[in-house]
Amino acid sequence: MAGNDWVNSYLEAILDVGQPLDDARPSLLLRERGRFTPSRYFVEEVITGYDETDLHRSWVKAVATRSPQERNTRLENMCWRIWNLARQKKQHEEKEAQRLAKRRLERERGRREATADMSEEFSEGEKGDLGTDVSTHGTKPRLPRINSAESMEIWANQQKGNKLYLVLISLHGLIRGENMELGRDSDTGGQVKYVVELARALGSMPGVYRVDLLTRQVSSPDVDWSYGEPTEMLTPRDSEDFSDEMGESSGAYIVRIPFGPKDKYIPKELLWPHIAEFVDGAMNHIMQMSNVLGEQVGGGKPIWPSAIHGHYADAGDAAALLSGALNVPMILTGHSLGRDKLEQLLKQGRLSKEEINSTYKIMRRIEGEELSLDVSEMVITSTRQEIDEQWRLYDGFDPILERKLRARIKRNVSCYGRFMPRMVKIPPGMEFNHIVPHDGDMEDADGNEDHPTSRDPPIWAEIMRFFSNSRKPMILALARPDPKKNITTLVKAFGECRPLRDLANLALIMGNRDGIDEMSSTSSSVLLSVLKLIDKYDLYGQVAYPKHHKQSDVPDIYRLAAKSKGVFINPAFIEPFGLTLIEAAAHGLPMVATKNGGPVDIHRVLDNGLLVDPHDQQSISEALLKLVADKQLWAKCRQNGLKNIHQFSWPEHCKTYLSRITSFKPRHPQWQSDDGGDNSEPESPSDSLRDIQDISLNLRFSFDGGSGNDGSINQEVSSMDRKSKIEAAVMNWSKGKDSRKMGSLEKSEVNSGKFPAVRRRKFIVVIALDFDGEKDTLEATRRILEAVEKERAEGTVGFILSTSLTISEIQSFLVSGGLNPNDFDAFVCNSGSDLYYTSVNSEDGPFVVDFYYHSHVEYRWGGEGLRKTLIRWASSVNEKKSENDEQIVTLAEHLSTDYCYTFAVKKPAAVPPVRELRKLLRIQALRCHVVYSQNGTRINVIPVLASRIQALRYLFVRWGIDMAKMVVFVGESGDTDYEGLLGGLHKSVVLEGVSCSASNALHANRSYPLTDVISLESNNVVHARLDSDVRDALKKLELLED
């Protein structure tokens, strides 16, 4: 292999990753001693069955082989494999270049179209970076920093009148307030510590009454019992100044919501099918807590969350659904982003996109992040790099278009339905009160003046036992054994630099472990690589790698490094932020850190060390040697860090955080402010449905905007003027504009019915079947009604029809099938954009619309700007796909409503997939929910927070209908929103043999398998035959008694 340096370097890079030995697939050909031919190997293994994990196995065997001839043969085989890797990498680079070029064209086209829709020309100010929230390097953020206790006190006095309720969500990992098991696994890392400390800090801030950190309840024998406790209070670090703010339910709490496997701790990649279950459980908790807080400090009215803050993609997805269900603002912190990880994995060339998706559920994660961008008011980032290089990879965020939209908003100019979340850089905070760094020589700080005989912390002895000379400065690395943390390069840099080895020791704190075999394959392979390098460079007595440490030991570890005049290093390939760098600086440790990511921003503020290229081990060793050898430089970096560290305090972080939240436009369920106090039903002090009392029943016309199908609904009224007055009154009142006028109308128009019948049912049957034809739907509906005829007669069961049809089409459907509208309590129409109830007064028409539902889901609805873009899209499809000027896609005006733009499709196969249309709209900053329905012959575009499942959650929020008492009947397939109807606390009955003929084509639109969205093994999901098993299915779900 002489002269093949590129082979050697590539081989070393692969082996540094440390592929797992136990998962390797043995190569039969490698074991055929004396009969091996490289050409046969290349054809059979490299081309037809390449498996890179076998490469590491081959290397181990080659090293252990005594025969030079056999060793050379094995190494030759590996060269073939490496050649194939290089070939794959080149192919990937070509595909990547094509993909990036396509994406750039899509972005530019979307930007041009968005600009063209905005009639006013952009000013010069819009072309530049006007955003003071999205600060650039070298500029100061708009909000001043807290530089003294006096300024903090002034700000605190301004907030004392507020009683904020905040909800944080972090789903994966093991979360508790004390003795966090950081490094236990890849899911229990820096994010866990961050969210706990954020919740604790916010709970101690003035103006904040309560903070709930929602996570998963884990009752498994594999983890500590504390993770199964429903609630845990986070004790404030220092709450003396705000003790007067405390109340009965105030403070910060970890609230654990049960979802997913009850007795099993599972990794985050397997949580996706259970997100809906968490959403329903969290919604129930938030509703209860809002009412409790309302009784305590809200004057009897619920205190809705001021914001719901999702951390990571899974929690962001859940927060988006909760934000829509409760109509409250959402915040997102990505922590680590799916698109960025996908890019990195593809560049490595070891896994195909399909394999990456199967392992990491990466496409489901990316879609969760895109939905979070659609819904978020604000996205919190730690660094500018996260915005410029990571978030801009998403369809839903374009920095250039975001600046233009923000400029128009500041000038009070219409954005034509376009919205972009605010990207705000707020570095994570830290608690510094317990840290007292020494100003003098650290070697003189062995004792304590008050307690001269105080013992050293036990962790010191655990680390020092590794060192033959414990007086040397200690280079400290604190990271879990993960390839991206680049620990092996650090060990190489230390091992190959003799002056550095002579001057310093190296301490590697790599999480906790009992045995290497019990670790994950990735972690164990990294640790094995480290141990081999220690042996290779003979670093015994110079490198420490303790097996265990507690979270409470971490400050003592920093103190030990500072006492020895050591250095903290973070050599990660990319570090999103680098909280450990701040912790180390607070203890007086200079830093050496990667130049990729957050450390750049930290170094700009602290100026307490050196930045290095993580791929250049010589650069790493030189930086470490410079700080260890130059005592003046070490002292200067230490002093700079201690002087500037206050800029990363938790009060600073929380002050900026809360200032942003209080600037949001208030959002909460509208009936809270409109109901007043006049409510005669004691069981519900604030949920009188005044908009659907009989005043609304006098609106004897369809609200779906159609004209051709409404004749069957419209009835004669005494005068058109009277109808117009009633409509205007209800519309104004529903928006909270004319409560006085509505009160007078109530006296003349309402009858005794005050609450909808759906509220009084023991359980609710939701029929959400998506058939090809009306006849099949009617037959299935009749069979389901007949299955519970007894309960129908008793009034204990209610029915909801959930469909993509308009209310006019539903009326025609019921009439043609001989069904009575009063057989149903509610109708979810237009794929979830409209909600109607059955009228209690037959003289006034069959249906009444819930106007509050419109106000609930209209957030970020694009209106006319969206409509124009959709028409333009339909025209482009017709031009590209049609023959003989045939209109493939046309706007169906008679089916469209104010909150649903419907398009008729003549050739579904010629229409781009739903994900392509969704991508197009996101690129143009239009936020909506696209549903392909009725066998692909109809496209409904509705508000982003509207859907058929969200309508059911609205019924829970509005009327308190228990989600666990709902059973949804679906087929084996359906419209493209089908996946949302399965999963959650409600029950589901999947009717076998019921599906639409185009289901495969419709659901091929999804970029991830259905199993990444729903868990078909859930106890809440049963299968049944429509012709015989419906009632048995309801008994199995314990909704009917035997």
PDB file of C-alpha atoms in Angstrom, residues 85-285:
ATOM      1  CA  LEU A  85     -16.660   4.296  -1.134  1.00  0.00           C
ATOM      2  CA  ALA A  86     -14.868   6.974  -3.098  1.00  0.00           C
ATOM      3  CA  ARG A  87     -17.005   6.146  -6.132  1.00  0.00           C
ATOM      4  CA  GLN A  88     -20.178   6.403  -4.059  1.00  0.00           C
ATOM      5  CA  LYS A  89     -19.007   9.687  -2.566  1.00  0.00           C
ATOM      6  CA  LYS A  90     -18.422  11.155  -6.018  1.00  0.00           C
ATOM      7  CA  GLN A  91     -21.867  10.030  -7.163  1.00  0.00           C
ATOM      8  CA  HIS A  92     -23.389  11.619  -4.081  1.00  0.00           C
ATOM      9  CA  GLU A  93     -21.555  14.891  -4.675  1.00  0.00           C
ATOM     10  CA  GLU A  94     -22.931  15.038  -8.218  1.00  0.00           C
ATOM     11  CA  LYS A  95     -26.470  14.363  -7.012  1.00  0.00           C
ATOM     12  CA  GLU A  96     -26.026  16.883  -4.208  1.00  0.00           C
ATOM     13  CA  ALA A  97     -24.899  19.568  -6.645  1.00  0.00           C
ATOM     14  CA  GLN A  98     -27.970  18.932  -8.802  1.00  0.00           C
ATOM     15  CA  ARG A  99     -30.254  19.009  -5.773  1.00  0.00           C
ATOM     16  CA  LEU A 100     -28.802  22.266  -4.485  1.00  0.00           C
ATOM     17  CA  ALA A 101     -29.106  23.865  -7.917  1.00  0.00           C
ATOM     18  CA  LYS A 102     -32.749  22.783  -8.106  1.00  0.00           C
ATOM     19  CA  ARG A 103     -33.428  24.078  -4.607  1.00  0.00           C
ATOM     20  CA  ARG A 104     -31.797  27.420  -5.417  1.00  0.00           C
ATOM     21  CA  LEU A 105     -34.008  27.801  -8.487  1.00  0.00           C
ATOM     22  CA  GLU A 106     -37.115  26.905  -6.462  1.00  0.00           C
ATOM     23  CA  ARG A 107     -36.218  29.470  -3.824  1.00  0.00           C
ATOM     24  CA  GLU A 108     -35.574  32.212  -6.371  1.00  0.00           C
ATOM     25  CA  ARG A 109     -38.785  31.433  -8.249  1.00  0.00           C
ATOM     26  CA  GLY A 110     -40.810  31.409  -5.030  1.00  0.00           C
ATOM     27  CA  ARG A 111     -39.246  34.683  -3.921  1.00  0.00           C
ATOM     28  CA  ARG A 112     -40.040  36.300  -7.273  1.00  0.00           C
ATOM     29  CA  GLU A 113     -43.644  35.137  -7.183  1.00  0.00           C
ATOM     30  CA  ALA A 114     -44.089  36.283  -3.597  1.00  0.00           C
ATOM     31  CA  THR A 115     -42.619  39.667  -4.517  1.00  0.00           C
ATOM     32  CA  ALA A 116     -44.847  39.942  -7.582  1.00  0.00           C
ATOM     33  CA  ASP A 117     -47.952  39.388  -5.443  1.00  0.00           C
ATOM     34  CA  MET A 118     -47.011  42.327  -3.245  1.00  0.00           C
ATOM     35  CA  SER A 119     -48.052  45.312  -5.285  1.00  0.00           C
ATOM     36  CA  GLU A 120     -45.816  47.844  -3.538  1.00  0.00           C
ATOM     37  CA  GLU A 121     -42.154  48.023  -4.564  1.00  0.00           C
ATOM     38  CA  PHE A 122     -39.617  47.195  -1.870  1.00  0.00           C
ATOM     39  CA  SER A 123     -37.632  50.068  -0.519  1.00  0.00           C
ATOM     40  CA  GLU A 124     -33.897  49.996  -0.016  1.00  0.00           C
ATOM     41  CA  GLY A 125     -34.484  49.314   3.648  1.00  0.00           C
ATOM     42  CA  GLU A 126     -36.271  46.091   2.802  1.00  0.00           C
ATOM     43  CA  LYS A 127     -33.347  44.858   0.749  1.00  0.00           C
ATOM     44  CA  GLY A 128     -30.939  45.079   3.634  1.00  0.00           C
ATOM     45  CA  ASP A 129     -30.977  43.354   6.980  1.00  0.00           C
ATOM     46  CA  LEU A 130     -33.433  45.440   8.947  1.00  0.00           C
ATOM     47  CA  GLY A 131     -33.953  42.869  11.626  1.00  0.00           C
ATOM     48  CA  THR A 132     -32.679  43.917  14.962  1.00  0.00           C
ATOM     49  CA  ASP A 133     -34.036  40.648  16.409  1.00  0.00           C
ATOM     50  CA  VAL A 134     -31.934  38.582  14.028  1.00  0.00           C
ATOM     51  CA  SER A 135     -28.717  40.292  14.951  1.00  0.00           C
ATOM     52  CA  THR A 136     -25.646  40.005  12.773  1.00  0.00           C
ATOM     53  CA  HIS A 137     -22.090  39.545  13.929  1.00  0.00           C
ATOM     54  CA  GLY A 138     -20.773  42.644  15.551  1.00  0.00           C
ATOM     55  CA  THR A 139     -24.168  44.253  16.162  1.00  0.00           C
ATOM     56  CA  LYS A 140     -25.899  44.592  19.492  1.00  0.00           C
ATOM     57  CA  PRO A 141     -29.326  43.058  20.021  1.00  0.00           C
ATOM     58  CA  ARG A 142     -32.215  45.428  20.420  1.00  0.00           C
ATOM     59  CA  LEU A 143     -32.926  44.442  24.002  1.00  0.00           C
ATOM     60  CA  PRO A 144     -30.324  45.778  26.445  1.00  0.00           C
ATOM     61  CA  ARG A 145     -28.398  43.345  28.560  1.00  0.00           C
ATOM     62  CA  ILE A 146     -28.765  43.182  32.298  1.00  0.00           C
ATOM     63  CA  ASN A 147     -25.442  44.441  33.505  1.00  0.00           C
ATOM     64  CA  SER A 148     -26.274  45.107  37.112  1.00  0.00           C
ATOM     65  CA  ALA A 149     -28.618  44.182  39.919  1.00  0.00           C
ATOM     66  CA  GLU A 150     -30.129  47.669  39.709  1.00  0.00           C
ATOM     67  CA  SER A 151     -31.220  47.305  36.070  1.00  0.00           C
ATOM     68  CA  MET A 152     -32.643  43.881  36.839  1.00  0.00           C
ATOM     69  CA  GLU A 153     -34.668  45.329  39.693  1.00  0.00           C
ATOM     70  CA  ILE A 154     -36.107  48.045  37.438  1.00  0.00           C
ATOM     71  CA  TRP A 155     -37.184  45.489  34.873  1.00  0.00           C
ATOM     72  CA  ALA A 156     -38.596  43.187  37.583  1.00  0.00           C
ATOM     73  CA  ASN A 157     -40.794  45.972  38.969  1.00  0.00           C
ATOM     74  CA  GLN A 158     -42.281  46.477  35.514  1.00  0.00           C
ATOM     75  CA  GLN A 159     -43.333  42.818  35.315  1.00  0.00           C
ATOM     76  CA  LYS A 160     -44.944  42.395  38.712  1.00  0.00           C
ATOM     77  CA  GLY A 161     -48.477  42.895  37.419  1.00  0.00           C
ATOM     78  CA  ASN A 162     -48.245  39.916  35.059  1.00  0.00           C
ATOM     79  CA  LYS A 163     -49.431  36.410  35.939  1.00  0.00           C
ATOM     80  CA  LEU A 164     -48.017  34.386  33.077  1.00  0.00           C
ATOM     81  CA  TYR A 165     -48.560  30.670  32.581  1.00  0.00           C
ATOM     82  CA  LEU A 166     -45.873  29.085  30.375  1.00  0.00           C
ATOM     83  CA  VAL A 167     -45.706  25.548  28.982  1.00  0.00           C
ATOM     84  CA  LEU A 168     -42.429  23.945  27.880  1.00  0.00           C
ATOM     85  CA  ILE A 169     -42.316  20.572  26.109  1.00  0.00           C
ATOM     86  CA  SER A 170     -39.361  18.182  25.835  1.00  0.00           C
ATOM     87  CA  LEU A 171     -40.398  14.614  25.100  1.00  0.00           C
ATOM     88  CA  HIS A 172     -37.356  12.367  24.782  1.00  0.00           C
ATOM     89  CA  GLY A 173     -34.706  11.392  27.273  1.00  0.00           C
ATOM     90  CA  LEU A 174     -34.947  11.051  31.044  1.00  0.00           C
ATOM     91  CA  ILE A 175     -35.885  14.322  32.736  1.00  0.00           C
ATOM     92  CA  ARG A 176     -35.841  15.121  36.423  1.00  0.00           C
ATOM     93  CA  GLY A 177     -34.904  18.125  38.508  1.00  0.00           C
ATOM     94  CA  GLU A 178     -31.980  16.741  40.503  1.00  0.00           C
ATOM     95  CA  ASN A 179     -29.176  14.287  39.776  1.00  0.00           C
ATOM     96  CA  MET A 180     -29.816  14.289  36.048  1.00  0.00           C
ATOM     97  CA  GLU A 181     -28.270  11.270  34.335  1.00  0.00           C
ATOM     98  CA  LEU A 182     -26.632  13.257  31.575  1.00  0.00           C
ATOM     99  CA  GLY A 183     -24.763  11.047  29.149  1.00  0.00           C
ATOM    100  CA  ARG A 184     -26.742   7.943  30.140  1.00  0.00           C
ATOM    101  CA  ASP A 185     -27.779   7.643  26.497  1.00  0.00           C
ATOM    102  CA  SER A 186     -27.830   9.821  23.394  1.00  0.00           C
ATOM    103  CA  ASP A 187     -31.293  11.189  24.301  1.00  0.00           C
ATOM    104  CA  THR A 188     -30.318  12.363  27.784  1.00  0.00           C
ATOM    105  CA  GLY A 189     -27.834  15.108  27.053  1.00  0.00           C
ATOM    106  CA  GLY A 190     -27.492  18.865  27.027  1.00  0.00           C
ATOM    107  CA  GLN A 191     -31.088  19.469  25.965  1.00  0.00           C
ATOM    108  CA  VAL A 192     -32.360  17.797  29.138  1.00  0.00           C
ATOM    109  CA  LYS A 193     -30.279  20.068  31.347  1.00  0.00           C
ATOM    110  CA  TYR A 194     -31.207  23.127  29.309  1.00  0.00           C
ATOM    111  CA  VAL A 195     -34.990  22.660  29.526  1.00  0.00           C
ATOM    112  CA  VAL A 196     -34.910  21.864  33.245  1.00  0.00           C
ATOM    113  CA  GLU A 197     -32.797  24.912  34.070  1.00  0.00           C
ATOM    114  CA  LEU A 198     -34.893  27.103  31.761  1.00  0.00           C
ATOM    115  CA  ALA A 199     -38.104  26.005  33.501  1.00  0.00           C
ATOM    116  CA  ARG A 200     -36.543  26.556  36.914  1.00  0.00           C
ATOM    117  CA  ALA A 201     -35.248  30.011  35.974  1.00  0.00           C
ATOM    118  CA  LEU A 202     -38.528  31.126  34.387  1.00  0.00           C
ATOM    119  CA  GLY A 203     -40.440  29.978  37.462  1.00  0.00           C
ATOM    120  CA  SER A 204     -38.381  32.368  39.571  1.00  0.00           C
ATOM    121  CA  MET A 205     -38.849  35.387  37.309  1.00  0.00           C
ATOM    122  CA  PRO A 206     -41.182  38.254  38.247  1.00  0.00           C
ATOM    123  CA  GLY A 207     -44.435  38.242  36.321  1.00  0.00           C
ATOM    124  CA  VAL A 208     -44.390  34.456  35.809  1.00  0.00           C
ATOM    125  CA  TYR A 209     -46.925  32.610  37.942  1.00  0.00           C
ATOM    126  CA  ARG A 210     -46.459  29.026  36.772  1.00  0.00           C
ATOM    127  CA  VAL A 211     -44.217  27.046  34.407  1.00  0.00           C
ATOM    128  CA  ASP A 212     -44.988  23.469  33.364  1.00  0.00           C
ATOM    129  CA  LEU A 213     -42.303  21.355  31.692  1.00  0.00           C
ATOM    130  CA  LEU A 214     -44.183  18.524  29.997  1.00  0.00           C
ATOM    131  CA  THR A 215     -42.344  15.306  29.232  1.00  0.00           C
ATOM    132  CA  ARG A 216     -42.965  11.575  28.991  1.00  0.00           C
ATOM    133  CA  GLN A 217     -43.810   9.490  32.015  1.00  0.00           C
ATOM    134  CA  VAL A 218     -41.571   6.414  32.068  1.00  0.00           C
ATOM    135  CA  SER A 219     -42.527   3.599  34.453  1.00  0.00           C
ATOM    136  CA  SER A 220     -39.970   1.024  33.460  1.00  0.00           C
ATOM    137  CA  PRO A 221     -37.813  -1.316  35.541  1.00  0.00           C
ATOM    138  CA  ASP A 222     -34.871  -0.185  33.392  1.00  0.00           C
ATOM    139  CA  VAL A 223     -34.937   3.358  34.807  1.00  0.00           C
ATOM    140  CA  ASP A 224     -35.247   5.020  38.186  1.00  0.00           C
ATOM    141  CA  TRP A 225     -38.691   5.172  39.785  1.00  0.00           C
ATOM    142  CA  SER A 226     -38.582   8.980  39.854  1.00  0.00           C
ATOM    143  CA  TYR A 227     -39.232   9.137  36.105  1.00  0.00           C
ATOM    144  CA  GLY A 228     -42.635   7.589  36.732  1.00  0.00           C
ATOM    145  CA  GLU A 229     -43.797  10.288  39.151  1.00  0.00           C
ATOM    146  CA  PRO A 230     -46.616  12.352  37.576  1.00  0.00           C
ATOM    147  CA  THR A 231     -45.392  15.688  38.972  1.00  0.00           C
ATOM    148  CA  GLU A 232     -42.136  17.053  40.341  1.00  0.00           C
ATOM    149  CA  MET A 233     -41.641  20.566  41.652  1.00  0.00           C
ATOM    150  CA  LEU A 234     -38.444  22.324  40.592  1.00  0.00           C
ATOM    151  CA  THR A 235     -37.026  24.023  43.638  1.00  0.00           C
ATOM    152  CA  PRO A 236     -35.842  27.551  42.804  1.00  0.00           C
ATOM    153  CA  ARG A 237     -32.121  28.148  43.198  1.00  0.00           C
ATOM    154  CA  ASP A 238     -32.671  31.587  44.677  1.00  0.00           C
ATOM    155  CA  SER A 239     -36.230  32.845  45.039  1.00  0.00           C
ATOM    156  CA  GLU A 240     -35.878  35.130  48.045  1.00  0.00           C
ATOM    157  CA  ASP A 241     -36.396  38.267  45.971  1.00  0.00           C
ATOM    158  CA  PHE A 242     -39.646  37.009  44.508  1.00  0.00           C
ATOM    159  CA  SER A 243     -41.210  35.211  47.454  1.00  0.00           C
ATOM    160  CA  ASP A 244     -44.185  37.574  47.325  1.00  0.00           C
ATOM    161  CA  GLU A 245     -45.042  36.237  43.869  1.00  0.00           C
ATOM    162  CA  MET A 246     -45.573  32.704  45.112  1.00  0.00           C
ATOM    163  CA  GLY A 247     -49.076  31.298  45.223  1.00  0.00           C
ATOM    164  CA  GLU A 248     -50.842  27.994  45.740  1.00  0.00           C
ATOM    165  CA  SER A 249     -49.974  26.529  42.328  1.00  0.00           C
ATOM    166  CA  SER A 250     -47.146  28.839  41.350  1.00  0.00           C
ATOM    167  CA  GLY A 251     -43.593  27.893  40.554  1.00  0.00           C
ATOM    168  CA  ALA A 252     -42.023  25.517  38.061  1.00  0.00           C
ATOM    169  CA  TYR A 253     -42.988  21.869  37.692  1.00  0.00           C
ATOM    170  CA  ILE A 254     -42.074  18.818  35.645  1.00  0.00           C
ATOM    171  CA  VAL A 255     -45.330  17.216  34.548  1.00  0.00           C
ATOM    172  CA  ARG A 256     -45.018  13.718  33.094  1.00  0.00           C
ATOM    173  CA  ILE A 257     -47.689  12.713  30.602  1.00  0.00           C
ATOM    174  CA  PRO A 258     -48.107   8.961  29.966  1.00  0.00           C
ATOM    175  CA  PHE A 259     -47.884   8.048  26.281  1.00  0.00           C
ATOM    176  CA  GLY A 260     -46.273   5.310  24.244  1.00  0.00           C
ATOM    177  CA  PRO A 261     -45.369   1.892  25.715  1.00  0.00           C
ATOM    178  CA  LYS A 262     -46.254   2.063  29.401  1.00  0.00           C
ATOM    179  CA  ASP A 263     -43.447  -0.069  30.770  1.00  0.00           C
ATOM    180  CA  LYS A 264     -40.657   0.622  28.317  1.00  0.00           C
ATOM    181  CA  TYR A 265     -38.113   3.396  27.841  1.00  0.00           C
ATOM    182  CA  ILE A 266     -37.677   3.898  24.104  1.00  0.00           C
ATOM    183  CA  PRO A 267     -35.387   6.123  22.001  1.00  0.00           C
ATOM    184  CA  LYS A 268     -36.687   9.303  20.420  1.00  0.00           C
ATOM    185  CA  GLU A 269     -36.854   7.760  16.943  1.00  0.00           C
ATOM    186  CA  LEU A 270     -39.606   5.418  18.162  1.00  0.00           C
ATOM    187  CA  LEU A 271     -41.704   8.146  19.817  1.00  0.00           C
ATOM    188  CA  TRP A 272     -43.160   9.541  16.574  1.00  0.00           C
ATOM    189  CA  PRO A 273     -46.194   7.205  16.343  1.00  0.00           C
ATOM    190  CA  HIS A 274     -47.239   8.236  19.854  1.00  0.00           C
ATOM    191  CA  ILE A 275     -47.098  12.033  19.505  1.00  0.00           C
ATOM    192  CA  ALA A 276     -50.885  12.335  19.105  1.00  0.00           C
ATOM    193  CA  GLU A 277     -51.397  10.478  22.384  1.00  0.00           C
ATOM    194  CA  PHE A 278     -49.156  12.980  24.138  1.00  0.00           C
ATOM    195  CA  VAL A 279     -51.003  15.911  22.549  1.00  0.00           C
ATOM    196  CA  ASP A 280     -54.353  14.716  23.916  1.00  0.00           C
ATOM    197  CA  GLY A 281     -52.924  14.057  27.377  1.00  0.00           C
ATOM    198  CA  ALA A 282     -51.124  17.398  27.475  1.00  0.00           C
ATOM    199  CA  MET A 283     -54.245  19.210  26.285  1.00  0.00           C
ATOM    200  CA  ASN A 284     -56.205  17.681  29.149  1.00  0.00           C
ATOM    201  CA  HIS A 285     -53.579  18.806  31.691  1.00  0.00           C
TER     202      HIS A 285
END
